[in-house]
Short mmCIF file of C-alpha atoms in Angstrom, two decimals:
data_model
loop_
_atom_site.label_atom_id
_atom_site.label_comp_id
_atom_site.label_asym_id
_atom_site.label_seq_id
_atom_site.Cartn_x
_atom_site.Cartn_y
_atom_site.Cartn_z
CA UNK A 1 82.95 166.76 95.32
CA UNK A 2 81.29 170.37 94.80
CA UNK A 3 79.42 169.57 98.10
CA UNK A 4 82.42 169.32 100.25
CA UNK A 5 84.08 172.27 98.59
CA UNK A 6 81.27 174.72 99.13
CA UNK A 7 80.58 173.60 102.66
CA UNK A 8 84.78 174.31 103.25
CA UNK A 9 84.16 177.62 101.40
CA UNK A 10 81.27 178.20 104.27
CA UNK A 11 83.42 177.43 107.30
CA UNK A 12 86.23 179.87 105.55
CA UNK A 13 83.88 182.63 105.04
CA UNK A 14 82.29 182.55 108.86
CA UNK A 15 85.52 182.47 109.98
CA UNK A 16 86.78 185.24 108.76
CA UNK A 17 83.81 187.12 109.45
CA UNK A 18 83.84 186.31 112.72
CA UNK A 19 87.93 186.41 113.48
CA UNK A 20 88.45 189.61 111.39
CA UNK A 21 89.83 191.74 114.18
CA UNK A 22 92.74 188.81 115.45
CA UNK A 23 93.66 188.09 111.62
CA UNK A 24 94.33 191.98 111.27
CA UNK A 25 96.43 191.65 114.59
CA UNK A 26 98.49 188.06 114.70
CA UNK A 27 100.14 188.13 111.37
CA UNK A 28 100.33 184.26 112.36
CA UNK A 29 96.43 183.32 113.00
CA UNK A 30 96.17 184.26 108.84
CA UNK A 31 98.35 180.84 107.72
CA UNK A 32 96.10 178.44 107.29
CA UNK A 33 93.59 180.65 105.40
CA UNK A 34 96.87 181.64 103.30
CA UNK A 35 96.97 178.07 102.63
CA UNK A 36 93.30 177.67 101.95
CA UNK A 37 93.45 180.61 100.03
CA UNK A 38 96.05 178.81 97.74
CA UNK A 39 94.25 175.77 97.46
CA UNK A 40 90.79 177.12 96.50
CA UNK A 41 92.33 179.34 93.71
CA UNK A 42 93.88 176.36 92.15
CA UNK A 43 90.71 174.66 91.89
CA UNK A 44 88.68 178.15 90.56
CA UNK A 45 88.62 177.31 86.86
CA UNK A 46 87.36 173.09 87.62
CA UNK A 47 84.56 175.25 89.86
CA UNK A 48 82.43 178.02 88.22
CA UNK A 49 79.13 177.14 90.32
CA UNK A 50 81.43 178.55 93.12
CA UNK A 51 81.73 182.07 91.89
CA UNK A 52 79.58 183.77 94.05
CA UNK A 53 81.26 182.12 97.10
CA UNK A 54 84.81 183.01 96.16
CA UNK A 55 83.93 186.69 94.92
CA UNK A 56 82.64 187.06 98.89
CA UNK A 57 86.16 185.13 99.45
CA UNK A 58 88.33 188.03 97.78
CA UNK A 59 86.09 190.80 99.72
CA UNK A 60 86.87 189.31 102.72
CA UNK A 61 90.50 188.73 102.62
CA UNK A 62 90.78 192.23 100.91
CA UNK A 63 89.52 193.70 103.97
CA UNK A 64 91.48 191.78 106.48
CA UNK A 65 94.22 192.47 104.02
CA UNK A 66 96.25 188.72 104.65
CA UNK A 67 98.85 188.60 102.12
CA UNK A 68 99.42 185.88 99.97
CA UNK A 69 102.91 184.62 98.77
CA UNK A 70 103.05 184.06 94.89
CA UNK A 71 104.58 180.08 95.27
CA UNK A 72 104.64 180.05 91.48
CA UNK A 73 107.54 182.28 90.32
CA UNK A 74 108.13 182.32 86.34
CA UNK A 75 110.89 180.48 85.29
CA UNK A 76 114.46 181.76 84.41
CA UNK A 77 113.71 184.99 86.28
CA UNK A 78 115.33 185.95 89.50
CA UNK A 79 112.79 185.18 92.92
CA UNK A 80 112.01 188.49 94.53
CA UNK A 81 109.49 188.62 97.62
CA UNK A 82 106.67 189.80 95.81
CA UNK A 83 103.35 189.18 97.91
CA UNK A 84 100.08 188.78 96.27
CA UNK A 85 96.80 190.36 97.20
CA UNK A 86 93.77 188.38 95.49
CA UNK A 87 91.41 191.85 94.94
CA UNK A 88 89.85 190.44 91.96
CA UNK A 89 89.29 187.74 90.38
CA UNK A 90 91.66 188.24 87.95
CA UNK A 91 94.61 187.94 90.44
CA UNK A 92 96.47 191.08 89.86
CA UNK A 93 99.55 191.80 91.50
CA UNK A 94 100.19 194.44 93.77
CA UNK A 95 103.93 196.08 94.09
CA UNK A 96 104.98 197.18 97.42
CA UNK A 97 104.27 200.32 98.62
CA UNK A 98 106.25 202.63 101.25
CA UNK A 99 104.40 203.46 104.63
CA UNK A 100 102.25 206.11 104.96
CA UNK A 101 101.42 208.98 108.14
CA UNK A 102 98.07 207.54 107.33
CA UNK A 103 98.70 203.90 107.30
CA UNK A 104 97.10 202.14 110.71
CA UNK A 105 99.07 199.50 112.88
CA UNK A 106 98.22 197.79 115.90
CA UNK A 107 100.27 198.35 119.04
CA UNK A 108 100.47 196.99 122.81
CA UNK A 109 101.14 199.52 125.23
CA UNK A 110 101.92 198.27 128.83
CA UNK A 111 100.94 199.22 132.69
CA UNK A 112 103.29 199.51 135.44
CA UNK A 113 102.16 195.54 136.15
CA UNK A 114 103.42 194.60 132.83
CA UNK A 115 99.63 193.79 131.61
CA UNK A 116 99.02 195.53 128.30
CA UNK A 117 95.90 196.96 125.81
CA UNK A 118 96.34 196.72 122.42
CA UNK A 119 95.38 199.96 120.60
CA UNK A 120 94.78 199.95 116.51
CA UNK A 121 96.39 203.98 115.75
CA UNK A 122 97.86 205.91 112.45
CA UNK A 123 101.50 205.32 112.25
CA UNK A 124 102.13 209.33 112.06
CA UNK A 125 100.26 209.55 115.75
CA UNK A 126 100.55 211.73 118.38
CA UNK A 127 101.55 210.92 122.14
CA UNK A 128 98.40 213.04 122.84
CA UNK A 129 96.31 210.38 120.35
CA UNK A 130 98.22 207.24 121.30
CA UNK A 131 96.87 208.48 125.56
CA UNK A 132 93.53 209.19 124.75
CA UNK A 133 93.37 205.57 123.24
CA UNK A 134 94.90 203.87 126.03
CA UNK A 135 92.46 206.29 128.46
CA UNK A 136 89.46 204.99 126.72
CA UNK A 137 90.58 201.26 126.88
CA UNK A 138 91.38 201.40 130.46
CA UNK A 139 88.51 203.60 131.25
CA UNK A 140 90.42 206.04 133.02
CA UNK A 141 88.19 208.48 135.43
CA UNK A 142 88.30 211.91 134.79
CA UNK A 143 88.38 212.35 138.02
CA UNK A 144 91.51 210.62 138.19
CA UNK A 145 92.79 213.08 135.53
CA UNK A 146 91.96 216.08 137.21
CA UNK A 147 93.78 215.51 140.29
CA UNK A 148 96.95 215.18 138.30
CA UNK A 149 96.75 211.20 137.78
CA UNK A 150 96.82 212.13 134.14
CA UNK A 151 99.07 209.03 132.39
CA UNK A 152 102.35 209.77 130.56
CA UNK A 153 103.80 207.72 127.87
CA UNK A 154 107.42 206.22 128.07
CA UNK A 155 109.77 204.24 126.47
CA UNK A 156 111.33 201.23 127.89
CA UNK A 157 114.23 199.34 126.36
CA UNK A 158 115.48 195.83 127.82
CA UNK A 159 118.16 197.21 129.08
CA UNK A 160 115.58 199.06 131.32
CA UNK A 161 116.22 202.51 129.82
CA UNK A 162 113.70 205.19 130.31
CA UNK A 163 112.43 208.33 128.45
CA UNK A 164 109.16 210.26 129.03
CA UNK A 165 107.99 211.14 125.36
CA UNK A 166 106.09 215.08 125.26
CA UNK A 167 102.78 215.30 124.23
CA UNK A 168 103.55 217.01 121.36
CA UNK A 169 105.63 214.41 119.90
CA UNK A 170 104.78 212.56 116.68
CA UNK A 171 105.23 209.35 114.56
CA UNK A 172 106.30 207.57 117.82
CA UNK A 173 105.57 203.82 116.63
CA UNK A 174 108.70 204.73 113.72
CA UNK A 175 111.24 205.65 116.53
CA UNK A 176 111.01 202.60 118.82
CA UNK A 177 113.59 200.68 118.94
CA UNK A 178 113.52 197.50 118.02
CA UNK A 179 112.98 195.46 121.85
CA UNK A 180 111.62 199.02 123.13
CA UNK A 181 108.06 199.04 124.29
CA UNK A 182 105.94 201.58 125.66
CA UNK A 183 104.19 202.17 128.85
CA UNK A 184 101.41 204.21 130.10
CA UNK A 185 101.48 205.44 133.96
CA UNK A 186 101.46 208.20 136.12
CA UNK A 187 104.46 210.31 136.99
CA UNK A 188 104.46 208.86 140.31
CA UNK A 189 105.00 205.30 139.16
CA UNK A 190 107.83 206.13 136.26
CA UNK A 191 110.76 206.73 138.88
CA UNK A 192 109.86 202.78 139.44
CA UNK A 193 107.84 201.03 137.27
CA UNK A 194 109.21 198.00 139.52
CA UNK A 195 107.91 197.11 143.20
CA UNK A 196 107.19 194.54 145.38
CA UNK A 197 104.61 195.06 148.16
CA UNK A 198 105.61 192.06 150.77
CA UNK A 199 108.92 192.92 150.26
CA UNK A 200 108.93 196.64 150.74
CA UNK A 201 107.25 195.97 154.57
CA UNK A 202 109.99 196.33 156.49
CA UNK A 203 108.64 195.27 160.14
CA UNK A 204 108.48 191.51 160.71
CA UNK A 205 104.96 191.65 162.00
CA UNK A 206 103.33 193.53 159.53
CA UNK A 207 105.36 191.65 156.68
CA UNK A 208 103.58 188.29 158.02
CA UNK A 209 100.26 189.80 158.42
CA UNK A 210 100.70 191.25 155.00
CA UNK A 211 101.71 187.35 154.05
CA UNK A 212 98.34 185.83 155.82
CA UNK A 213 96.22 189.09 153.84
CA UNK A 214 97.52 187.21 150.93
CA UNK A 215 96.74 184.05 151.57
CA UNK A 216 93.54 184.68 152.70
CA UNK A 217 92.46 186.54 149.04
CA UNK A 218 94.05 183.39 147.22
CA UNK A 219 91.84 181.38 149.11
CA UNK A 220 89.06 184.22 148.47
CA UNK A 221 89.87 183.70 144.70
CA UNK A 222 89.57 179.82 144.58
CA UNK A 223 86.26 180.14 146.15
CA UNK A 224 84.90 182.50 143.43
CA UNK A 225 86.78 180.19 140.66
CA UNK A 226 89.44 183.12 139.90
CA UNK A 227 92.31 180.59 139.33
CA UNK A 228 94.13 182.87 137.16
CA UNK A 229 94.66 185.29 140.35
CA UNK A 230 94.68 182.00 142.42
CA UNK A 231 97.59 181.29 140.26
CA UNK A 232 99.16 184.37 140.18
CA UNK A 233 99.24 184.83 144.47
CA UNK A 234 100.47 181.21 145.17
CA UNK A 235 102.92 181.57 142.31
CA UNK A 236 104.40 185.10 144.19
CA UNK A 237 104.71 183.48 147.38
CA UNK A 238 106.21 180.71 146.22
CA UNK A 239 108.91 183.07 144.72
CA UNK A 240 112.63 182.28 146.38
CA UNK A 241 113.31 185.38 147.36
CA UNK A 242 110.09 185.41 149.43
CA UNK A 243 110.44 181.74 150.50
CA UNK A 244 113.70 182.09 152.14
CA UNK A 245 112.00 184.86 154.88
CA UNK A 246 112.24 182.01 157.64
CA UNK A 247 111.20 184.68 160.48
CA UNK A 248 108.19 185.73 158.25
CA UNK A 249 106.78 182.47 157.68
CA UNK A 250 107.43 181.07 161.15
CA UNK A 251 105.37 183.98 162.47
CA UNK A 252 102.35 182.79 160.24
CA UNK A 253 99.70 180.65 161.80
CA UNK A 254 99.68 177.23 161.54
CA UNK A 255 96.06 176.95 159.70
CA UNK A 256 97.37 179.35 157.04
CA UNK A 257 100.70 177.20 156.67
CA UNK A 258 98.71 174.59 155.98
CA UNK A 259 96.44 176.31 153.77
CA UNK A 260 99.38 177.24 151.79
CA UNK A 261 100.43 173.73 151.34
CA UNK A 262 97.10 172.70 150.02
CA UNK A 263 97.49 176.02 147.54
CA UNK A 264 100.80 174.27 146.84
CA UNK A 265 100.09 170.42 146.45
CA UNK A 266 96.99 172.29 144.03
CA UNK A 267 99.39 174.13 141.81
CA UNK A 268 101.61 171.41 141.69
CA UNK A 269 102.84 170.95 137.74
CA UNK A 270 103.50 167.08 138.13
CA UNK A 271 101.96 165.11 136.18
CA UNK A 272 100.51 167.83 133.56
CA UNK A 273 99.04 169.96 136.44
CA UNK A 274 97.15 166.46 137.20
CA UNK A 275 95.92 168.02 140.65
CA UNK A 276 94.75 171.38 138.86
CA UNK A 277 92.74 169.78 135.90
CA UNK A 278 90.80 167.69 138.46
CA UNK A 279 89.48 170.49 140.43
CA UNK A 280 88.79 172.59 137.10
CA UNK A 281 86.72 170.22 135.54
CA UNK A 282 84.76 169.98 138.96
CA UNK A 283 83.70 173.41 138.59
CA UNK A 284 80.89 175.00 136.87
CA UNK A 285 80.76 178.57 134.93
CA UNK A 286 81.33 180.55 135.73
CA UNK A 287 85.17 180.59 136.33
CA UNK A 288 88.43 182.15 135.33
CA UNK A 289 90.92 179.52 134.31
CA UNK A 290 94.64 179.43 134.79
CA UNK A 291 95.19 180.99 131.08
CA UNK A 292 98.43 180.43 130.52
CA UNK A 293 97.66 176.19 131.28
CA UNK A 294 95.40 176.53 128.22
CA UNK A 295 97.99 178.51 126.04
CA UNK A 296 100.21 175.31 126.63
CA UNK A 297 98.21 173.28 125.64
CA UNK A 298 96.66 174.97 121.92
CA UNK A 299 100.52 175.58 121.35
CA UNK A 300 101.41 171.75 121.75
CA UNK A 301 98.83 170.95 119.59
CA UNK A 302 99.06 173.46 117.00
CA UNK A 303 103.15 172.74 116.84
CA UNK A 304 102.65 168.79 117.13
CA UNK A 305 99.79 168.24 114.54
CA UNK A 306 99.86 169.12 110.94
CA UNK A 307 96.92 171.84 109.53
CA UNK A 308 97.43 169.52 106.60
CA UNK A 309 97.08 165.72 105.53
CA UNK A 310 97.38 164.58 102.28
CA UNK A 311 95.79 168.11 100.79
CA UNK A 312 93.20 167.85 103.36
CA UNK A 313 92.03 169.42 106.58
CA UNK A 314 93.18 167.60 109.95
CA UNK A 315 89.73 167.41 111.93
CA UNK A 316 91.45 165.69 114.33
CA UNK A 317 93.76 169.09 115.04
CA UNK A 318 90.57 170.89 115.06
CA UNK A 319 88.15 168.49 117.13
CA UNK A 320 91.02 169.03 119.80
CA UNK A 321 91.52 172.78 119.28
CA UNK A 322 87.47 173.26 120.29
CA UNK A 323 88.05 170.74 122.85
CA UNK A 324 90.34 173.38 124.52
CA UNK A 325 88.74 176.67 123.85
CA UNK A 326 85.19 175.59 121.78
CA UNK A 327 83.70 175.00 125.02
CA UNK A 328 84.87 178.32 126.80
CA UNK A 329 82.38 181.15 125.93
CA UNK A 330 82.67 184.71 127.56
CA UNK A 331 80.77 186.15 129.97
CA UNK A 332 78.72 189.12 129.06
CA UNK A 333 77.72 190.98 131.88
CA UNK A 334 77.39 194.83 131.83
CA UNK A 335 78.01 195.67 135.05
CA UNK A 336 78.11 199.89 136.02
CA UNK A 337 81.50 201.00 137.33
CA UNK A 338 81.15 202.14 141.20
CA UNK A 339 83.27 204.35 143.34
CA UNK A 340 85.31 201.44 144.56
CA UNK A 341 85.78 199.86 141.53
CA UNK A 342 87.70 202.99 140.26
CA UNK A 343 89.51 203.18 142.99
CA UNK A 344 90.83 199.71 143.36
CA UNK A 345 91.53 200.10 139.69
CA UNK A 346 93.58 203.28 140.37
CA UNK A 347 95.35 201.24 143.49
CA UNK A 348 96.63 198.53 141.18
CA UNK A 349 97.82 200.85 138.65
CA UNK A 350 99.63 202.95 141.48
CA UNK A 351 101.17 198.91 142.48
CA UNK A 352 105.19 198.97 141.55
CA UNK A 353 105.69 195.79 140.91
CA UNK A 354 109.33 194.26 140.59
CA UNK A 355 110.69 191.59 137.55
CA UNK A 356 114.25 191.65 137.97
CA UNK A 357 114.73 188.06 140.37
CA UNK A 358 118.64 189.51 141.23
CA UNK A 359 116.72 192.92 142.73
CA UNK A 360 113.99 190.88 144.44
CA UNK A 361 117.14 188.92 146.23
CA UNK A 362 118.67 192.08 147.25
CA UNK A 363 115.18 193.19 149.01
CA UNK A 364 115.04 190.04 150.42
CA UNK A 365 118.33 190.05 151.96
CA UNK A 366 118.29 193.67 153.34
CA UNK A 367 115.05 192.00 155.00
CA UNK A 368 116.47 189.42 156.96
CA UNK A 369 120.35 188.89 155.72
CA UNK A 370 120.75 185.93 157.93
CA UNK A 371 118.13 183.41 156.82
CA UNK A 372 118.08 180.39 154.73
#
């Protein structure tokens, strides 16, 4: 009835007032609304009390800017990919249009560690622009800058291909290539955007003190409920090119082998991380949880249950989509940035940290050639 259509209209309209920013950036979060969208403009002329709601509707998706397919082509014509962009009521179509310098896109640039910002910038920008973005997201110190720390902007193709673009240069989003991305760092980190810090220690003894450090901030980052970094440490060590250092490990103490094996048995993925899900739902916020776990499990969900049934919503596909992230709110603390925060952010971005397995191998064997 009207009821249940105008209460569908509300949850529409809240969400995308409150999802704006993600719709403008995942082309892919916008296809159910597309599909709404649809539905609700079949159903405009059985509806006039819902005017007001659907004018606010076309406002909304005008400023998001989600494109609609036309599904209805006339007949005996030839099907062309016209997209349709409900700006009035009336439904006018709107022909395609050729980029602009002006036009704004959304772009991730990466770090050294291969984490990335995402930066909204005109398509026509500078390298100078596209910096001072990624300086403002990062919060780079100026300090930082006026020792020479100043970033540079490369390219990176998967072939591992480098340039350093100039500041000068523009419309650098039209001249990557097409599995290029860029990266921000210093000049000291470009000559090797690729590292890794246990195995780069050459001497045995520091290599396995550098191996108990470790250990010792994984089990500093359970204790604070940092699983993601939990995650991250055990997942390093437990890398084969690291696991193989017999001598190393045999010169670690037996309370942090067993430690480890705890770490271990805890990250297990048997069973659906069975282990992992029973300490997490022991805890209490806050806590950082193992992210990509949750990823997992919204995109088994979202690819196993249909948005649709019968012309209606699935609740079910929703009651379990909140069930995974409804529960999960942010924490808003504004915390000051002190000396040693900066600088332990300027130590990780100075980290060169390696992703090629065959190169890791090679370190590993230079290391000790000889173990198993």
């Amino acid at each position: 009835g009207l009821r249940r259509k105008r209460a569908v209209l509300a949850v529409l309209l809240h969400f995308l007032e409150t999802y704006k920013g993600l719709l403008q950036e995942e082309e892919s979060a916008g296809k159910v609304i597309k599909e709404l969208y649809l539905l609700i403009m079949k159903d405009t002329s059985l509806y006039h009390e819902l005017e007001d709601e659907i004018i606010k509707l076309h406002q909304l998706v005008e400023t998001v800017e989600l494109k609609v397919a036309d599904e209805t082509p006339p007949p005996n014509k030839q099907v062309k990919p016209l997209f349709r962009h409900f700006r009035r009521i009336d439904s006018c179509l709107q022909t395609r249009v050729a980029f602009r310098g002006s036009d704004e896109i959304f772009c991730r640039v990466y770090m050294p560690d291969h984490s990335y910002v995402t930066i909204r910038s005109r398509l026509s920008a500078s390298v100078q622009d596209i910096l001072a973005s990624v300086t403002e997201k990062l919060q780079y110190s100026e300090e930082q800058s006026a020792r020479g720390d100043a970033l540079i902007l490369v390219t990176m193709a998967s072939s591992g291909e480098k340039a350093v673009l100039q500041p000068s240069e523009e419309c650098v989003f039209t001249t990557l290539g097409i599995n290029s991305h860029l990266f921000a760092c210093t000049r000291d980190t470009f000559d090797s955007l690729v590292s890794s810090v246990l195995l780069l220690c050459e001497g045995l003894g520091k290599r396995a003190h550098l191996l108990k450090k470790l250990i010792k901030i994984a089990a500093i980052c359970k204790q604070n409920q940092d699983m993601l970094s939990f995650y991250a440490i055990v997942i390093g060590l437990n890398n084969a090119a690291v696991s193989r250092l017999r001598l190393t490990w045999e010169k670690l103490p037996g309370k942090f082998k067993n430690l480890f094996r705890k770490f271990e048995n805890l990250t297990d993925p048997c069973r659906n991380h069975k282990t992992y899900r029973e300490v997490l739902a022991k805890m209490k916020p806050p806590l950082i949880p193992f992210v990509p776990l949750i990823l997992k499990d919204l995109t088994f969900l979202h690819e196993g249950s249909k948005t649709l049934l019968d012309g209606l919503v699935n609740v079910e596909k929703l009651v379990g989509s909140k069930g995974g992230m409804g529960q999960r709110d942010p924490l808003g603390l504004e915390l000051e940035a002190s000396p040693a925060q900066l600088q332990t952010k300027a130590y990780v971005r100075q980290l060169r940290v390696i992703d090629n397995q065959n190169l890791l191998f090679e370190l590993s064997y230079k290391l000790e050639p000889g173990s198993q």
